[in-house]
């Protein structure tokens, strides 16, 4: 049995190696600020099963370097397989206007370079939809989804994927769009937790793996 972690962050190599011994072979590793981007690209060179992303997290927009957009653009050109994440909007955090402009710039880059995006959204669904609707066909994953059935209905136009780390939202997410994640090191601490999560939620591993490959457009 093999498993994946659809959303985690930069950690020591050992953490990924230990998870691989437990059958968690693939990881989508997000970043939150430009200093992390080359580090995650290096991780991808050292270990197998690392899918990597360049992100500017909404919690950290205030400290972004002025040229972050050029940096992201250069990174995406250098790494054709890099995705964009973690990006998004969080109304429980400050600098919401800056969050909006940073998020929109990320979507422009995703559109220009044809990259998948990994989204963090908390209590800002209307604003998110208003921006995202201007961009068509960006493959989108909502991580640690925290909306409700009504929001899932509204998001349907984007045909998005959702990753979860507990059972709370599993019943309202369409089966063929459901992925699992740990958000480690902050969420479930380590990707090794994935097999137990899948078992606790009584999810079909083969089906999950197929959904993961669909998201990545892998055969
Ligand atoms: Zn995260």
Short mmCIF file of C-alpha atoms and ligand atoms in Angstrom, two decimals:
data_model
loop_
_atom_site.label_atom_id
_atom_site.label_comp_id
_atom_site.label_asym_id
_atom_site.label_seq_id
_atom_site.Cartn_x
_atom_site.Cartn_y
_atom_site.Cartn_z
CA UNK A 1 0.00 0.00 0.00
CA UNK A 2 1.37 3.43 -0.90
CA UNK A 3 0.13 6.76 0.34
CA UNK A 4 0.69 10.47 -0.37
CA UNK A 5 0.57 13.66 1.66
CA UNK A 6 -1.18 16.33 -0.42
CA UNK A 7 0.02 19.24 1.71
CA UNK A 8 2.96 19.60 4.02
CA UNK A 9 5.86 22.00 4.50
CA UNK A 10 9.65 22.02 4.47
CA UNK A 11 11.09 19.71 7.12
CA UNK A 12 14.29 17.74 7.76
CA UNK A 13 15.03 14.98 5.23
CA UNK A 14 14.65 12.39 7.99
CA UNK A 15 10.97 13.19 8.45
CA UNK A 16 10.27 12.34 4.79
CA UNK A 17 12.51 9.26 4.84
CA UNK A 18 10.75 7.89 7.91
CA UNK A 19 7.34 8.46 6.29
CA UNK A 20 8.52 6.66 3.15
CA UNK A 21 9.39 3.63 5.29
CA UNK A 22 5.75 3.62 6.39
CA UNK A 23 4.50 3.69 2.82
CA UNK A 24 3.95 7.45 2.39
CA UNK A 25 5.92 7.80 -0.83
CA UNK A 26 4.81 11.17 -2.24
CA UNK A 27 4.53 14.61 -0.73
CA UNK A 28 3.42 18.00 -2.00
CA UNK A 29 5.76 20.32 -0.14
CA UNK A 30 4.52 23.91 0.16
CA UNK A 31 6.49 27.00 1.06
CA UNK A 32 5.41 30.24 2.69
CA UNK A 33 8.05 32.81 1.64
CA UNK A 34 10.77 33.33 -0.98
CA UNK A 35 13.65 32.24 1.33
CA UNK A 36 12.24 28.71 1.24
CA UNK A 37 11.90 28.27 -2.53
CA UNK A 38 15.42 27.12 -3.42
CA UNK A 39 15.44 24.97 -0.27
CA UNK A 40 12.40 23.02 -1.44
CA UNK A 41 13.88 22.67 -4.94
CA UNK A 42 17.02 21.19 -3.30
CA UNK A 43 14.87 18.81 -1.28
CA UNK A 44 13.35 17.62 -4.56
CA UNK A 45 16.85 16.95 -5.92
CA UNK A 46 17.91 14.96 -2.82
CA UNK A 47 14.84 12.80 -2.21
CA UNK A 48 12.30 10.94 -4.32
CA UNK A 49 8.59 11.68 -4.27
CA UNK A 50 8.89 15.40 -3.54
CA UNK A 51 6.51 17.66 -5.48
CA UNK A 52 7.39 21.23 -4.67
CA UNK A 53 5.80 24.66 -4.60
CA UNK A 54 6.77 28.31 -4.41
CA UNK A 55 4.40 30.14 -2.12
CA UNK A 56 3.72 33.44 -0.39
CA UNK A 57 1.46 32.65 2.54
CA UNK A 58 -1.21 35.23 3.47
CA UNK A 59 0.12 35.28 7.06
CA UNK A 60 3.48 36.64 5.92
CA UNK A 61 2.60 39.19 3.22
CA UNK A 62 3.75 42.19 5.22
CA UNK A 63 7.41 41.09 5.18
CA UNK A 64 7.61 40.13 1.51
CA UNK A 65 10.62 41.55 -0.34
CA UNK A 66 9.65 44.22 -2.89
CA UNK A 67 10.81 42.06 -5.81
CA UNK A 68 9.05 38.83 -4.73
CA UNK A 69 7.01 38.73 -7.92
CA UNK A 70 10.13 38.75 -10.10
CA UNK A 71 11.68 36.14 -7.84
CA UNK A 72 8.66 33.88 -8.22
CA UNK A 73 8.58 34.37 -11.95
CA UNK A 74 12.30 33.46 -12.22
CA UNK A 75 11.78 30.41 -9.99
CA UNK A 76 8.89 29.14 -12.10
CA UNK A 77 10.92 29.60 -15.26
CA UNK A 78 13.85 27.73 -13.73
CA UNK A 79 11.66 24.86 -12.46
CA UNK A 80 8.96 23.88 -14.96
CA UNK A 81 7.53 21.31 -12.50
CA UNK A 82 7.19 23.71 -9.57
CA UNK A 83 3.65 24.52 -8.45
CA UNK A 84 2.42 27.63 -6.61
CA UNK A 85 1.53 27.32 -2.92
CA UNK A 86 0.79 28.06 -0.30
CA UNK A 87 -1.12 31.17 -1.28
CA UNK A 88 -4.51 32.58 -0.37
CA UNK A 89 -6.59 34.79 1.87
CA UNK A 90 -7.16 34.80 5.63
CA UNK A 91 -9.58 37.30 7.12
CA UNK A 92 -8.56 36.40 10.67
CA UNK A 93 -5.11 37.87 9.95
CA UNK A 94 -3.95 41.47 9.32
CA UNK A 95 -2.98 43.22 6.07
CA UNK A 96 -6.00 41.88 4.19
CA UNK A 97 -5.65 44.45 1.37
CA UNK A 98 -2.07 43.37 0.80
CA UNK A 99 -3.19 39.72 0.95
CA UNK A 100 -5.66 40.45 -1.86
CA UNK A 101 -3.09 42.06 -4.13
CA UNK A 102 -0.46 39.38 -3.46
CA UNK A 103 -2.99 36.60 -4.11
CA UNK A 104 -4.07 38.15 -7.40
CA UNK A 105 -0.45 38.49 -8.54
CA UNK A 106 0.11 34.81 -7.75
CA UNK A 107 -2.90 33.87 -9.87
CA UNK A 108 -1.53 35.92 -12.76
CA UNK A 109 1.72 33.94 -12.53
CA UNK A 110 -0.16 30.63 -12.25
CA UNK A 111 -2.06 31.57 -15.37
CA UNK A 112 1.02 32.72 -17.29
CA UNK A 113 3.14 29.66 -16.39
CA UNK A 114 0.26 27.17 -16.30
CA UNK A 115 0.87 25.94 -12.75
CA UNK A 116 -1.33 24.28 -10.15
CA UNK A 117 -2.14 26.30 -7.04
CA UNK A 118 -2.48 25.32 -3.37
CA UNK A 119 -4.85 27.59 -1.48
CA UNK A 120 -5.29 28.56 2.16
CA UNK A 121 -8.62 30.34 2.65
CA UNK A 122 -10.14 31.33 5.98
CA UNK A 123 -13.35 33.36 6.16
CA UNK A 124 -12.65 35.09 2.85
CA UNK A 125 -14.59 32.92 0.40
CA UNK A 126 -16.50 35.74 -1.34
CA UNK A 127 -13.32 37.70 -2.00
CA UNK A 128 -11.51 34.56 -3.14
CA UNK A 129 -14.24 33.62 -5.60
CA UNK A 130 -14.38 37.16 -6.97
CA UNK A 131 -10.66 37.05 -7.84
CA UNK A 132 -10.39 33.40 -8.89
CA UNK A 133 -13.30 33.70 -11.30
CA UNK A 134 -11.21 36.03 -13.46
CA UNK A 135 -8.79 33.19 -14.19
CA UNK A 136 -9.98 30.13 -16.05
CA UNK A 137 -8.60 26.65 -15.91
CA UNK A 138 -6.04 26.98 -13.11
CA UNK A 139 -5.90 23.59 -11.40
CA UNK A 140 -6.73 24.33 -7.77
CA UNK A 141 -6.37 22.52 -4.46
CA UNK A 142 -8.00 23.94 -1.34
CA UNK A 143 -5.93 22.73 1.56
CA UNK A 144 -7.28 22.16 5.09
CA UNK A 145 -10.70 23.08 3.80
CA UNK A 146 -12.79 24.94 6.37
CA UNK A 147 -15.90 26.00 4.50
CA UNK A 148 -19.32 24.38 4.33
CA UNK A 149 -21.62 22.68 1.79
CA UNK A 150 -22.81 26.01 0.47
CA UNK A 151 -19.23 27.10 -0.24
CA UNK A 152 -18.44 23.78 -1.92
CA UNK A 153 -21.40 24.39 -4.24
CA UNK A 154 -20.10 27.88 -5.06
CA UNK A 155 -16.58 26.57 -5.70
CA UNK A 156 -17.83 23.92 -8.15
CA UNK A 157 -17.22 26.25 -11.11
CA UNK A 158 -13.48 25.87 -10.46
CA UNK A 159 -13.68 22.06 -10.34
CA UNK A 160 -11.25 22.11 -7.41
CA UNK A 161 -9.64 19.44 -5.25
CA UNK A 162 -9.81 19.53 -1.45
CA UNK A 163 -7.39 18.08 1.05
CA UNK A 164 -8.35 17.36 4.65
CA UNK A 165 -6.66 16.23 7.84
CA UNK A 166 -9.69 15.13 9.85
CA UNK A 167 -13.13 13.69 9.25
CA UNK A 168 -15.12 16.86 9.74
CA UNK A 169 -15.46 17.83 6.08
CA UNK A 170 -15.05 14.45 4.38
CA UNK A 171 -18.81 13.80 3.97
CA UNK A 172 -19.45 17.03 2.02
CA UNK A 173 -16.51 16.82 -0.42
CA UNK A 174 -17.10 14.97 -3.70
CA UNK A 175 -15.30 11.58 -3.60
CA UNK A 176 -13.30 12.18 -6.75
CA UNK A 177 -11.97 15.49 -5.44
CA UNK A 178 -10.94 14.38 -1.96
CA UNK A 179 -7.28 14.18 -0.89
CA UNK A 180 -5.56 13.77 2.47
CA UNK A 181 -2.85 15.91 4.00
CA UNK A 182 -1.02 16.46 7.27
CA UNK A 183 -0.02 20.16 6.93
CA UNK A 184 3.00 19.03 8.93
CA UNK A 185 4.86 20.22 10.87
CA UNK A 186 1.92 22.38 12.06
CA UNK A 187 -1.06 20.10 11.53
CA UNK A 188 -0.52 16.39 12.17
CA UNK A 189 3.23 16.95 12.85
CA UNK A 190 4.58 14.37 10.39
CA UNK A 191 3.54 12.76 7.08
CA UNK A 192 3.92 9.37 8.78
CA UNK A 193 0.42 10.06 10.19
CA UNK A 194 -1.21 9.56 6.77
CA UNK A 195 -1.90 5.77 6.90
CA UNK A 196 -3.65 6.12 10.28
CA UNK A 197 -5.65 9.10 8.99
CA UNK A 198 -6.80 7.16 5.91
CA UNK A 199 -7.83 4.26 8.12
CA UNK A 200 -9.65 6.46 10.63
CA UNK A 201 -11.63 8.14 7.83
CA UNK A 202 -12.31 4.75 6.21
CA UNK A 203 -11.13 5.98 2.83
CA UNK A 204 -10.17 3.75 -0.11
CA UNK A 205 -6.41 4.08 -0.66
CA UNK A 206 -6.50 3.12 -4.33
CA UNK A 207 -9.21 5.64 -5.03
CA UNK A 208 -7.29 8.33 -3.14
CA UNK A 209 -4.15 7.57 -5.13
CA UNK A 210 -6.09 7.82 -8.38
CA UNK A 211 -7.43 11.25 -7.32
CA UNK A 212 -3.89 12.34 -6.43
CA UNK A 213 -2.64 11.31 -9.89
CA UNK A 214 -5.60 13.08 -11.50
CA UNK A 215 -4.66 16.28 -9.71
CA UNK A 216 -1.07 15.95 -10.95
CA UNK A 217 -2.12 14.77 -14.44
CA UNK A 218 -0.03 11.67 -13.98
CA UNK A 219 -0.95 8.33 -15.58
ZN1 LIG B 1 0.18 24.69 5.02
#
